[in-house]
PDB file of C-alpha atoms in Angstrom:
ATOM      1  CA  MET A   1      82.001  56.586   4.731  1.00  0.00           C
ATOM      2  CA  TYR A   2      78.102  55.663   4.862  1.00  0.00           C
ATOM      3  CA  ASP A   3      77.518  58.293   2.059  1.00  0.00           C
ATOM      4  CA  THR A   4      80.018  56.339  -0.378  1.00  0.00           C
ATOM      5  CA  SER A   5      78.869  52.905   0.347  1.00  0.00           C
ATOM      6  CA  PHE A   6      75.008  54.307  -0.445  1.00  0.00           C
ATOM      7  CA  PHE A   7      75.911  56.200  -3.482  1.00  0.00           C
ATOM      8  CA  ARG A   8      77.995  52.892  -4.483  1.00  0.00           C
ATOM      9  CA  PHE A   9      74.863  50.687  -3.816  1.00  0.00           C
ATOM     10  CA  THR A  10      72.836  53.100  -5.902  1.00  0.00           C
ATOM     11  CA  PHE A  11      74.991  53.178  -8.892  1.00  0.00           C
ATOM     12  CA  VAL A  12      75.387  49.436  -9.029  1.00  0.00           C
ATOM     13  CA  THR A  13      71.692  49.226  -8.665  1.00  0.00           C
ATOM     14  CA  LEU A  14      71.056  51.661 -11.346  1.00  0.00           C
ATOM     15  CA  VAL A  15      73.817  49.944 -14.101  1.00  0.00           C
ATOM     16  CA  LEU A  16      72.231  46.375 -13.084  1.00  0.00           C
ATOM     17  CA  THR A  17      68.707  47.671 -13.748  1.00  0.00           C
ATOM     18  CA  PHE A  18      69.947  49.426 -16.886  1.00  0.00           C
ATOM     19  CA  LEU A  19      71.718  46.213 -18.046  1.00  0.00           C
ATOM     20  CA  SER A  20      68.260  44.044 -17.656  1.00  0.00           C
ATOM     21  CA  LEU A  21      66.534  46.535 -19.254  1.00  0.00           C
ATOM     22  CA  GLY A  22      68.895  46.241 -22.285  1.00  0.00           C
ATOM     23  CA  ALA A  23      68.932  42.761 -21.718  1.00  0.00           C
ATOM     24  CA  MET A  24      64.438  42.544 -22.181  1.00  0.00           C
ATOM     25  CA  ASN A  25      64.920  45.100 -24.490  1.00  0.00           C
ATOM     26  CA  ALA A  26      67.193  42.386 -26.898  1.00  0.00           C
ATOM     27  CA  GLN A  27      64.636  39.732 -26.653  1.00  0.00           C
ATOM     28  CA  GLY A  28      61.430  41.741 -27.031  1.00  0.00           C
ATOM     29  CA  LYS A  29      58.446  40.667 -28.420  1.00  0.00           C
ATOM     30  CA  TYR A  30      57.735  39.266 -31.646  1.00  0.00           C
ATOM     31  CA  PHE A  31      54.344  39.321 -33.577  1.00  0.00           C
ATOM     32  CA  THR A  32      52.511  38.459 -36.882  1.00  0.00           C
ATOM     33  CA  ARG A  33      49.060  38.944 -38.448  1.00  0.00           C
ATOM     34  CA  SER A  34      50.060  36.160 -41.300  1.00  0.00           C
ATOM     35  CA  GLY A  35      50.785  33.138 -39.762  1.00  0.00           C
ATOM     36  CA  THR A  36      49.949  30.139 -40.930  1.00  0.00           C
ATOM     37  CA  ILE A  37      48.016  27.037 -39.531  1.00  0.00           C
ATOM     38  CA  SER A  38      46.965  23.914 -41.959  1.00  0.00           C
ATOM     39  CA  PHE A  39      45.657  20.365 -41.456  1.00  0.00           C
ATOM     40  CA  VAL A  40      45.116  17.323 -43.214  1.00  0.00           C
ATOM     41  CA  SER A  41      42.659  14.598 -42.139  1.00  0.00           C
ATOM     42  CA  ASP A  42      43.691  11.488 -43.669  1.00  0.00           C
ATOM     43  CA  ALA A  43      40.523   9.253 -43.469  1.00  0.00           C
ATOM     44  CA  LEU A  44      39.892   5.788 -45.437  1.00  0.00           C
ATOM     45  CA  LEU A  45      37.983   7.849 -48.499  1.00  0.00           C
ATOM     46  CA  GLU A  46      39.148  11.424 -48.676  1.00  0.00           C
ATOM     47  CA  LYS A  47      41.730  13.832 -47.541  1.00  0.00           C
ATOM     48  CA  ASN A  48      40.818  17.230 -46.596  1.00  0.00           C
ATOM     49  CA  GLU A  49      43.256  19.693 -46.765  1.00  0.00           C
ATOM     50  CA  ALA A  50      43.038  23.230 -45.171  1.00  0.00           C
ATOM     51  CA  VAL A  51      44.685  26.504 -44.634  1.00  0.00           C
ATOM     52  CA  ASN A  52      44.693  29.350 -42.737  1.00  0.00           C
ATOM     53  CA  ASN A  53      47.071  32.386 -43.378  1.00  0.00           C
ATOM     54  CA  LYS A  54      45.391  34.900 -41.439  1.00  0.00           C
ATOM     55  CA  VAL A  55      46.886  33.696 -37.961  1.00  0.00           C
ATOM     56  CA  SER A  56      47.751  36.209 -35.022  1.00  0.00           C
ATOM     57  CA  ALA A  57      50.648  34.790 -33.184  1.00  0.00           C
ATOM     58  CA  ALA A  58      52.935  36.454 -30.765  1.00  0.00           C
ATOM     59  CA  ILE A  59      55.536  35.323 -28.706  1.00  0.00           C
ATOM     60  CA  ASP A  60      57.531  37.254 -25.383  1.00  0.00           C
ATOM     61  CA  ALA A  61      61.097  36.485 -25.181  1.00  0.00           C
ATOM     62  CA  SER A  62      61.463  38.006 -22.141  1.00  0.00           C
ATOM     63  CA  THR A  63      58.468  35.861 -20.398  1.00  0.00           C
ATOM     64  CA  GLY A  64      57.795  33.010 -22.836  1.00  0.00           C
ATOM     65  CA  LYS A  65      54.677  33.693 -23.037  1.00  0.00           C
ATOM     66  CA  VAL A  66      53.247  32.508 -26.617  1.00  0.00           C
ATOM     67  CA  GLU A  67      49.352  33.511 -27.894  1.00  0.00           C
ATOM     68  CA  PHE A  68      47.883  32.278 -31.103  1.00  0.00           C
ATOM     69  CA  ILE A  69      44.187  33.509 -32.494  1.00  0.00           C
ATOM     70  CA  VAL A  70      42.765  31.588 -34.989  1.00  0.00           C
ATOM     71  CA  LEU A  71      39.529  32.431 -37.034  1.00  0.00           C
ATOM     72  CA  ILE A  72      37.747  29.358 -38.005  1.00  0.00           C
ATOM     73  CA  LYS A  73      35.883  30.581 -41.193  1.00  0.00           C
ATOM     74  CA  SER A  74      39.304  31.760 -42.486  1.00  0.00           C
ATOM     75  CA  PHE A  75      39.980  28.000 -43.229  1.00  0.00           C
ATOM     76  CA  GLN A  76      39.975  27.636 -46.816  1.00  0.00           C
ATOM     77  CA  PHE A  77      39.458  24.304 -48.026  1.00  0.00           C
ATOM     78  CA  LYS A  78      39.342  22.994 -51.671  1.00  0.00           C
ATOM     79  CA  LYS A  79      35.913  21.631 -51.549  1.00  0.00           C
ATOM     80  CA  ALA A  80      33.328  24.137 -51.133  1.00  0.00           C
ATOM     81  CA  LEU A  81      31.179  21.580 -49.410  1.00  0.00           C
ATOM     82  CA  MET A  82      33.760  20.460 -46.986  1.00  0.00           C
ATOM     83  CA  GLN A  83      34.466  23.979 -45.982  1.00  0.00           C
ATOM     84  CA  GLU A  84      30.715  24.209 -45.441  1.00  0.00           C
ATOM     85  CA  HIS A  85      30.267  21.173 -43.582  1.00  0.00           C
ATOM     86  CA  PHE A  86      33.737  22.222 -41.466  1.00  0.00           C
ATOM     87  CA  ASN A  87      31.753  25.173 -40.213  1.00  0.00           C
ATOM     88  CA  GLU A  88      28.155  24.501 -40.095  1.00  0.00           C
ATOM     89  CA  ASN A  89      28.252  20.879 -38.666  1.00  0.00           C
ATOM     90  CA  TYR A  90      31.486  20.169 -36.944  1.00  0.00           C
ATOM     91  CA  MET A  91      33.212  23.553 -35.749  1.00  0.00           C
ATOM     92  CA  GLU A  92      29.948  25.746 -35.689  1.00  0.00           C
ATOM     93  CA  SER A  93      31.898  28.519 -36.671  1.00  0.00           C
ATOM     94  CA  GLY A  94      28.490  30.904 -36.343  1.00  0.00           C
ATOM     95  CA  LYS A  95      28.347  29.778 -32.577  1.00  0.00           C
ATOM     96  CA  TYR A  96      32.379  29.650 -31.838  1.00  0.00           C
ATOM     97  CA  PRO A  97      34.032  31.742 -34.524  1.00  0.00           C
ATOM     98  CA  LYS A  98      37.516  31.293 -33.185  1.00  0.00           C
ATOM     99  CA  SER A  99      39.674  29.191 -31.512  1.00  0.00           C
ATOM    100  CA  THR A 100      42.895  30.610 -29.464  1.00  0.00           C
ATOM    101  CA  PHE A 101      45.739  28.982 -27.770  1.00  0.00           C
ATOM    102  CA  SER A 102      47.908  30.439 -24.930  1.00  0.00           C
ATOM    103  CA  GLY A 103      50.997  28.889 -23.117  1.00  0.00           C
ATOM    104  CA  ARG A 104      54.391  29.581 -22.016  1.00  0.00           C
ATOM    105  CA  ILE A 105      57.693  28.119 -23.283  1.00  0.00           C
ATOM    106  CA  THR A 106      59.200  26.269 -20.742  1.00  0.00           C
ATOM    107  CA  ASN A 107      62.726  25.848 -22.012  1.00  0.00           C
ATOM    108  CA  LEU A 108      63.113  29.361 -22.505  1.00  0.00           C
ATOM    109  CA  LYS A 109      66.791  29.772 -21.175  1.00  0.00           C
ATOM    110  CA  ASP A 110      67.471  27.434 -24.350  1.00  0.00           C
ATOM    111  CA  ILE A 111      66.482  29.996 -26.813  1.00  0.00           C
ATOM    112  CA  ASP A 112      68.590  32.866 -27.630  1.00  0.00           C
ATOM    113  CA  PHE A 113      66.570  35.034 -29.638  1.00  0.00           C
ATOM    114  CA  THR A 114      69.490  37.474 -30.552  1.00  0.00           C
ATOM    115  CA  LYS A 115      71.138  34.542 -32.293  1.00  0.00           C
ATOM    116  CA  ASP A 116      70.546  33.253 -35.824  1.00  0.00           C
ATOM    117  CA  GLY A 117      69.751  29.389 -35.055  1.00  0.00           C
ATOM    118  CA  ALA A 118      67.568  26.262 -34.867  1.00  0.00           C
ATOM    119  CA  TYR A 119      66.227  26.114 -31.113  1.00  0.00           C
ATOM    120  CA  LYS A 120      64.150  23.231 -29.974  1.00  0.00           C
ATOM    121  CA  VAL A 121      61.148  24.333 -28.226  1.00  0.00           C
ATOM    122  CA  MET A 122      58.676  22.827 -25.530  1.00  0.00           C
ATOM    123  CA  VAL A 123      55.429  24.241 -25.074  1.00  0.00           C
ATOM    124  CA  THR A 124      52.466  23.927 -22.686  1.00  0.00           C
ATOM    125  CA  GLY A 125      49.202  25.582 -22.461  1.00  0.00           C
ATOM    126  CA  VAL A 126      45.407  25.664 -22.893  1.00  0.00           C
ATOM    127  CA  LEU A 127      43.855  25.373 -26.409  1.00  0.00           C
ATOM    128  CA  THR A 128      40.321  26.266 -26.780  1.00  0.00           C
ATOM    129  CA  MET A 129      37.759  25.519 -29.693  1.00  0.00           C
ATOM    130  CA  HIS A 130      34.353  24.644 -30.240  1.00  0.00           C
ATOM    131  CA  GLY A 131      33.856  26.057 -26.951  1.00  0.00           C
ATOM    132  CA  VAL A 132      36.136  23.767 -25.204  1.00  0.00           C
ATOM    133  CA  THR A 133      39.328  24.287 -23.105  1.00  0.00           C
ATOM    134  CA  LYS A 134      41.950  21.788 -22.826  1.00  0.00           C
ATOM    135  CA  ASP A 135      45.698  21.494 -21.251  1.00  0.00           C
ATOM    136  CA  VAL A 136      48.071  20.779 -24.648  1.00  0.00           C
ATOM    137  CA  ALA A 137      51.525  20.205 -24.631  1.00  0.00           C
ATOM    138  CA  THR A 138      53.721  20.302 -27.860  1.00  0.00           C
ATOM    139  CA  GLN A 139      57.293  20.634 -29.110  1.00  0.00           C
ATOM    140  CA  GLY A 140      58.252  22.462 -31.917  1.00  0.00           C
ATOM    141  CA  THR A 141      61.196  24.579 -33.233  1.00  0.00           C
ATOM    142  CA  ILE A 142      62.081  28.335 -33.685  1.00  0.00           C
ATOM    143  CA  ASN A 143      64.631  29.296 -36.279  1.00  0.00           C
ATOM    144  CA  ILE A 144      65.934  32.563 -35.973  1.00  0.00           C
ATOM    145  CA  VAL A 145      66.827  34.262 -39.226  1.00  0.00           C
ATOM    146  CA  LYS A 146      68.272  37.944 -38.598  1.00  0.00           C
ATOM    147  CA  GLY A 147      65.559  38.646 -36.232  1.00  0.00           C
ATOM    148  CA  VAL A 148      62.706  37.150 -37.561  1.00  0.00           C
ATOM    149  CA  ALA A 149      61.363  33.741 -35.492  1.00  0.00           C
ATOM    150  CA  ASN A 150      60.236  31.225 -37.975  1.00  0.00           C
ATOM    151  CA  VAL A 151      58.204  29.146 -35.518  1.00  0.00           C
ATOM    152  CA  GLN A 152      56.518  25.265 -36.519  1.00  0.00           C
ATOM    153  CA  SER A 153      54.853  23.023 -34.355  1.00  0.00           C
ATOM    154  CA  LYS A 154      52.106  20.403 -34.455  1.00  0.00           C
ATOM    155  CA  ILE A 155      49.435  19.470 -32.359  1.00  0.00           C
ATOM    156  CA  ARG A 156      47.243  16.202 -32.519  1.00  0.00           C
ATOM    157  CA  VAL A 157      43.659  17.117 -31.747  1.00  0.00           C
ATOM    158  CA  LYS A 158      41.455  14.480 -31.128  1.00  0.00           C
ATOM    159  CA  LEU A 159      38.022  15.494 -32.282  1.00  0.00           C
ATOM    160  CA  ALA A 160      35.907  13.856 -29.447  1.00  0.00           C
ATOM    161  CA  ASP A 161      38.089  15.664 -26.849  1.00  0.00           C
ATOM    162  CA  TYR A 162      36.461  18.870 -28.153  1.00  0.00           C
ATOM    163  CA  ASN A 163      33.021  17.801 -28.319  1.00  0.00           C
ATOM    164  CA  ILE A 164      32.986  18.002 -32.468  1.00  0.00           C
ATOM    165  CA  GLN A 165      30.935  15.067 -33.234  1.00  0.00           C
ATOM    166  CA  ILE A 166      31.191  13.475 -36.795  1.00  0.00           C
ATOM    167  CA  PRO A 167      27.648  11.778 -37.903  1.00  0.00           C
ATOM    168  CA  ALA A 168      27.803   8.278 -38.290  1.00  0.00           C
ATOM    169  CA  ILE A 169      27.182   8.342 -42.421  1.00  0.00           C
ATOM    170  CA  VAL A 170      30.309  10.076 -43.194  1.00  0.00           C
ATOM    171  CA  LYS A 171      32.345   8.524 -40.129  1.00  0.00           C
ATOM    172  CA  ASP A 172      34.718   7.127 -42.887  1.00  0.00           C
ATOM    173  CA  LYS A 173      35.427  10.018 -44.329  1.00  0.00           C
ATOM    174  CA  VAL A 174      36.471  12.157 -41.782  1.00  0.00           C
ATOM    175  CA  ALA A 175      39.462  11.282 -39.601  1.00  0.00           C
ATOM    176  CA  GLN A 176      39.046  11.280 -35.706  1.00  0.00           C
ATOM    177  CA  GLU A 177      42.079  12.429 -34.824  1.00  0.00           C
ATOM    178  CA  VAL A 178      43.682  15.192 -36.684  1.00  0.00           C
ATOM    179  CA  ASP A 179      47.181  16.974 -37.076  1.00  0.00           C
ATOM    180  CA  VAL A 180      47.124  20.690 -36.982  1.00  0.00           C
ATOM    181  CA  MET A 181      50.270  22.388 -38.054  1.00  0.00           C
ATOM    182  CA  ILE A 182      51.678  25.469 -37.200  1.00  0.00           C
ATOM    183  CA  ASP A 183      53.885  27.617 -39.654  1.00  0.00           C
ATOM    184  CA  CYS A 184      54.520  31.475 -38.738  1.00  0.00           C
ATOM    185  CA  LYS A 185      56.955  33.720 -39.030  1.00  0.00           C
ATOM    186  CA  LEU A 186      56.866  36.526 -36.324  1.00  0.00           C
ATOM    187  CA  LYS A 187      58.739  39.673 -36.731  1.00  0.00           C
ATOM    188  CA  LYS A 188      60.155  41.767 -34.036  1.00  0.00           C
ATOM    189  CA  VAL A 189      58.025  44.685 -32.875  1.00  0.00           C
TER     190      VAL A 189
ATOM    191  CA  MET B   1      14.898  -2.972 -72.402  1.00  0.00           C
ATOM    192  CA  LYS B   2      13.225   0.330 -72.129  1.00  0.00           C
ATOM    193  CA  LYS B   3      12.859  -0.578 -68.522  1.00  0.00           C
ATOM    194  CA  VAL B   4      16.588  -1.024 -68.571  1.00  0.00           C
ATOM    195  CA  LEU B   5      17.272   2.317 -70.359  1.00  0.00           C
ATOM    196  CA  ALA B   6      15.074   4.224 -68.325  1.00  0.00           C
ATOM    197  CA  LEU B   7      16.942   3.002 -65.308  1.00  0.00           C
ATOM    198  CA  ILE B   8      20.361   3.223 -66.400  1.00  0.00           C
ATOM    199  CA  LEU B   9      18.971   7.103 -67.590  1.00  0.00           C
ATOM    200  CA  VAL B  10      17.747   7.743 -63.730  1.00  0.00           C
ATOM    201  CA  GLY B  11      21.134   6.438 -62.391  1.00  0.00           C
ATOM    202  CA  LEU B  12      23.152   8.635 -64.635  1.00  0.00           C
ATOM    203  CA  VAL B  13      20.979  11.491 -63.980  1.00  0.00           C
ATOM    204  CA  VAL B  14      21.424  10.745 -59.762  1.00  0.00           C
ATOM    205  CA  ALA B  15      24.901  10.356 -60.265  1.00  0.00           C
ATOM    206  CA  ALA B  16      25.549  13.636 -61.786  1.00  0.00           C
ATOM    207  CA  GLY B  17      23.546  15.392 -59.065  1.00  0.00           C
ATOM    208  CA  VAL B  18      25.794  13.913 -56.602  1.00  0.00           C
ATOM    209  CA  TRP B  19      28.520  14.592 -58.288  1.00  0.00           C
ATOM    210  CA  PHE B  20      27.547  18.155 -58.549  1.00  0.00           C
ATOM    211  CA  TYR B  21      26.421  18.414 -55.220  1.00  0.00           C
ATOM    212  CA  VAL B  22      29.681  16.783 -53.670  1.00  0.00           C
ATOM    213  CA  ASN B  23      32.034  19.064 -56.027  1.00  0.00           C
ATOM    214  CA  LYS B  24      29.690  21.955 -55.893  1.00  0.00           C
ATOM    215  CA  GLY B  25      31.642  25.504 -56.630  1.00  0.00           C
ATOM    216  CA  HIS B  26      32.575  28.071 -54.052  1.00  0.00           C
ATOM    217  CA  GLU B  27      30.932  31.392 -53.570  1.00  0.00           C
ATOM    218  CA  ASP B  28      30.999  33.391 -56.282  1.00  0.00           C
ATOM    219  CA  VAL B  29      32.105  36.614 -54.337  1.00  0.00           C
ATOM    220  CA  ALA B  30      33.428  38.434 -57.310  1.00  0.00           C
ATOM    221  CA  GLY B  31      29.955  38.894 -58.724  1.00  0.00           C
ATOM    222  CA  GLU B  32      27.805  39.420 -55.928  1.00  0.00           C
ATOM    223  CA  LYS B  33      27.078  42.574 -54.025  1.00  0.00           C
ATOM    224  CA  PRO B  34      28.185  43.356 -50.285  1.00  0.00           C
ATOM    225  CA  GLU B  35      25.589  43.521 -47.731  1.00  0.00           C
ATOM    226  CA  LEU B  36      26.518  46.722 -45.829  1.00  0.00           C
ATOM    227  CA  SER B  37      29.027  49.102 -46.056  1.00  0.00           C
ATOM    228  CA  ILE B  38      31.633  50.824 -43.262  1.00  0.00           C
ATOM    229  CA  ASN B  39      34.772  52.272 -42.967  1.00  0.00           C
ATOM    230  CA  ALA B  40      37.801  50.443 -41.484  1.00  0.00           C
ATOM    231  CA  THR B  41      38.113  52.384 -38.206  1.00  0.00           C
ATOM    232  CA  GLU B  42      34.156  51.883 -37.452  1.00  0.00           C
ATOM    233  CA  LEU B  43      34.458  48.518 -38.145  1.00  0.00           C
ATOM    234  CA  VAL B  44      37.421  47.605 -36.090  1.00  0.00           C
ATOM    235  CA  LYS B  45      35.977  50.011 -33.087  1.00  0.00           C
ATOM    236  CA  ALA B  46      32.695  47.951 -33.431  1.00  0.00           C
ATOM    237  CA  PHE B  47      34.795  44.821 -32.751  1.00  0.00           C
ATOM    238  CA  GLU B  48      36.521  46.307 -29.999  1.00  0.00           C
ATOM    239  CA  THR B  49      33.472  47.483 -28.058  1.00  0.00           C
ATOM    240  CA  ASN B  50      31.609  44.373 -28.139  1.00  0.00           C
ATOM    241  CA  GLU B  51      33.104  41.534 -29.774  1.00  0.00           C
ATOM    242  CA  GLN B  52      30.010  39.264 -29.741  1.00  0.00           C
ATOM    243  CA  GLU B  53      27.815  41.818 -31.202  1.00  0.00           C
ATOM    244  CA  ALA B  54      29.780  42.368 -33.970  1.00  0.00           C
ATOM    245  CA  ASN B  55      30.348  38.988 -34.472  1.00  0.00           C
ATOM    246  CA  LYS B  56      26.417  38.705 -34.934  1.00  0.00           C
ATOM    247  CA  GLN B  57      26.305  41.766 -37.310  1.00  0.00           C
ATOM    248  CA  TYR B  58      29.100  41.211 -39.427  1.00  0.00           C
ATOM    249  CA  VAL B  59      30.505  37.669 -39.434  1.00  0.00           C
ATOM    250  CA  GLY B  60      29.559  35.680 -42.423  1.00  0.00           C
ATOM    251  CA  LYS B  61      28.423  38.651 -44.633  1.00  0.00           C
ATOM    252  CA  LEU B  62      29.669  40.137 -47.726  1.00  0.00           C
ATOM    253  CA  ILE B  63      30.858  43.428 -46.615  1.00  0.00           C
ATOM    254  CA  GLU B  64      32.505  46.551 -47.862  1.00  0.00           C
ATOM    255  CA  VAL B  65      35.262  48.439 -46.281  1.00  0.00           C
ATOM    256  CA  SER B  66      37.063  51.494 -46.949  1.00  0.00           C
ATOM    257  CA  GLY B  67      40.500  52.761 -45.392  1.00  0.00           C
ATOM    258  CA  LYS B  68      43.845  53.067 -45.819  1.00  0.00           C
ATOM    259  CA  ILE B  69      46.708  50.237 -46.924  1.00  0.00           C
ATOM    260  CA  VAL B  70      49.208  50.824 -44.032  1.00  0.00           C
ATOM    261  CA  GLN B  71      50.705  47.624 -44.593  1.00  0.00           C
ATOM    262  CA  ILE B  72      50.951  44.787 -47.554  1.00  0.00           C
ATOM    263  CA  ASP B  73      51.907  41.603 -45.582  1.00  0.00           C
ATOM    264  CA  LEU B  74      52.824  38.480 -48.718  1.00  0.00           C
ATOM    265  CA  THR B  75      52.283  34.939 -47.189  1.00  0.00           C
ATOM    266  CA  GLU B  76      54.856  32.104 -48.291  1.00  0.00           C
ATOM    267  CA  ASP B  77      52.014  30.496 -50.586  1.00  0.00           C
ATOM    268  CA  GLY B  78      51.932  33.529 -52.426  1.00  0.00           C
ATOM    269  CA  SER B  79      48.547  35.160 -50.868  1.00  0.00           C
ATOM    270  CA  VAL B  80      48.121  38.632 -50.286  1.00  0.00           C
ATOM    271  CA  ASN B  81      47.049  40.338 -47.160  1.00  0.00           C
ATOM    272  CA  LEU B  82      46.583  43.604 -47.395  1.00  0.00           C
ATOM    273  CA  LEU B  83      46.151  45.869 -43.925  1.00  0.00           C
ATOM    274  CA  LEU B  84      43.759  48.277 -43.374  1.00  0.00           C
ATOM    275  CA  GLU B  85      44.310  51.183 -41.149  1.00  0.00           C
ATOM    276  CA  SER B  86      42.406  52.322 -38.243  1.00  0.00           C
ATOM    277  CA  ASP B  87      42.362  54.305 -35.064  1.00  0.00           C
ATOM    278  CA  ASN B  88      43.922  51.962 -32.925  1.00  0.00           C
ATOM    279  CA  PRO B  89      47.703  51.260 -34.068  1.00  0.00           C
ATOM    280  CA  MET B  90      47.454  47.958 -32.800  1.00  0.00           C
ATOM    281  CA  SER B  91      44.292  46.697 -34.637  1.00  0.00           C
ATOM    282  CA  THR B  92      43.563  47.026 -38.523  1.00  0.00           C
ATOM    283  CA  VAL B  93      41.250  45.340 -41.109  1.00  0.00           C
ATOM    284  CA  LEU B  94      43.019  42.206 -42.772  1.00  0.00           C
ATOM    285  CA  CYS B  95      41.928  42.126 -46.147  1.00  0.00           C
ATOM    286  CA  GLN B  96      43.022  38.790 -47.843  1.00  0.00           C
ATOM    287  CA  LEU B  97      42.764  38.972 -51.705  1.00  0.00           C
ATOM    288  CA  ASP B  98      40.825  36.064 -52.923  1.00  0.00           C
ATOM    289  CA  PRO B  99      42.808  33.166 -54.171  1.00  0.00           C
ATOM    290  CA  LEU B 100      40.088  31.600 -56.384  1.00  0.00           C
ATOM    291  CA  GLN B 101      38.641  34.345 -58.264  1.00  0.00           C
ATOM    292  CA  LYS B 102      41.852  36.240 -59.246  1.00  0.00           C
ATOM    293  CA  GLN B 103      42.209  39.910 -60.032  1.00  0.00           C
ATOM    294  CA  ASP B 104      44.308  42.677 -61.183  1.00  0.00           C
ATOM    295  CA  GLN B 105      46.660  43.596 -58.767  1.00  0.00           C
ATOM    296  CA  SER B 106      48.588  46.465 -60.272  1.00  0.00           C
ATOM    297  CA  GLY B 107      48.076  49.604 -58.450  1.00  0.00           C
ATOM    298  CA  ILE B 108      47.976  48.455 -54.866  1.00  0.00           C
ATOM    299  CA  SER B 109      50.361  50.073 -53.067  1.00  0.00           C
ATOM    300  CA  GLU B 110      50.842  51.218 -49.287  1.00  0.00           C
ATOM    301  CA  GLY B 111      49.091  54.672 -48.465  1.00  0.00           C
ATOM    302  CA  ARG B 112      46.451  54.250 -51.179  1.00  0.00           C
ATOM    303  CA  GLU B 113      42.982  54.657 -50.073  1.00  0.00           C
ATOM    304  CA  VAL B 114      40.921  51.943 -51.297  1.00  0.00           C
ATOM    305  CA  ARG B 115      37.224  50.306 -51.192  1.00  0.00           C
ATOM    306  CA  ILE B 116      37.373  46.393 -50.463  1.00  0.00           C
ATOM    307  CA  LYS B 117      34.576  43.923 -50.368  1.00  0.00           C
ATOM    308  CA  GLY B 118      35.551  40.750 -48.776  1.00  0.00           C
ATOM    309  CA  LEU B 119      33.627  37.946 -46.223  1.00  0.00           C
ATOM    310  CA  CYS B 120      34.087  38.666 -42.909  1.00  0.00           C
ATOM    311  CA  SER B 121      35.531  35.891 -40.587  1.00  0.00           C
ATOM    312  CA  GLY B 122      35.955  37.526 -37.324  1.00  0.00           C
ATOM    313  CA  PHE B 123      38.284  39.227 -35.191  1.00  0.00           C
ATOM    314  CA  THR B 124      41.765  37.940 -33.741  1.00  0.00           C
ATOM    315  CA  THR B 125      43.893  41.148 -33.043  1.00  0.00           C
ATOM    316  CA  ASP B 126      42.270  42.394 -36.432  1.00  0.00           C
ATOM    317  CA  VAL B 127      39.325  42.035 -38.176  1.00  0.00           C
ATOM    318  CA  VAL B 128      39.846  39.336 -40.966  1.00  0.00           C
ATOM    319  CA  LEU B 129      38.059  39.381 -44.355  1.00  0.00           C
ATOM    320  CA  ASP B 130      38.505  36.824 -46.726  1.00  0.00           C
ATOM    321  CA  ARG B 131      38.225  36.518 -50.456  1.00  0.00           C
ATOM    322  CA  CYS B 132      38.773  40.284 -50.830  1.00  0.00           C
ATOM    323  CA  HIS B 133      37.793  42.102 -54.189  1.00  0.00           C
ATOM    324  CA  ILE B 134      38.881  45.803 -54.901  1.00  0.00           C
ATOM    325  CA  ILE B 135      36.230  47.733 -55.927  1.00  0.00           C
ATOM    326  CA  ARG B 136      38.366  50.746 -56.149  1.00  0.00           C
TER     327      ARG B 136
END
């Protein structure tokens, strides 16, 4: 009597373990090394646009952990002078070569990574740039198409929050707040 | 009258100077010689062992890297990212072909051994080289 219930218990536990392992496997991890982050700073006199399409991004679908790594020097501007000022004066990329975001999807249960469709995502985490780390919360979408997770989001960054100082002489040329756009295609690994 | 002409001339020269300064071109990577040469495995190892030290040594410099192309990533906006193999399967040297100074891309294929020069931007999960040109 004791023996059968023990075996049943073991069997059920084993089945459940395999099922949950299977589910975790179906969720899996998503990754890219060639994600895109861009921004436009619209100011009175000038429109500066810069693109970086060498962003490393990872999402763990089973835990909701989200990770982005961006190199400052990899932002490509149309004007060389803008790029130089961005790197040397504002971001000090020699001293702070990268910016990172580490966070978590807070509505993970609303997203089915195994099923094609567009899902709204809420993310909270910490953004580090120019040597300053701050809490940020943002929303975006994850569009699942044939197992590829297309992530799109936007973070509004106030330069003063990250100790990025704009000299008074170019104040009209550089916006004080910048929308950072995220557009990454993550493949299952 | 002469004074006025001279003033206009000076004004024009100053304006031209400012214009050239503001609109100066990007660095001529294609025509420059790399500062140092290293293979992909050693470069990745340098960043994995001591990132700060490697940043000082490589970031912002034009370097030449040799290695085997394991993957080619094409991005939405038409950029080509060549990934060079290292000892660590999770880390590569990511070389983005120069979008400003175009080059012949025929013969680029996975599995090929290449020598590439580019500007080192740092380390994400990979060592990133920007504005790359294939030497061989």
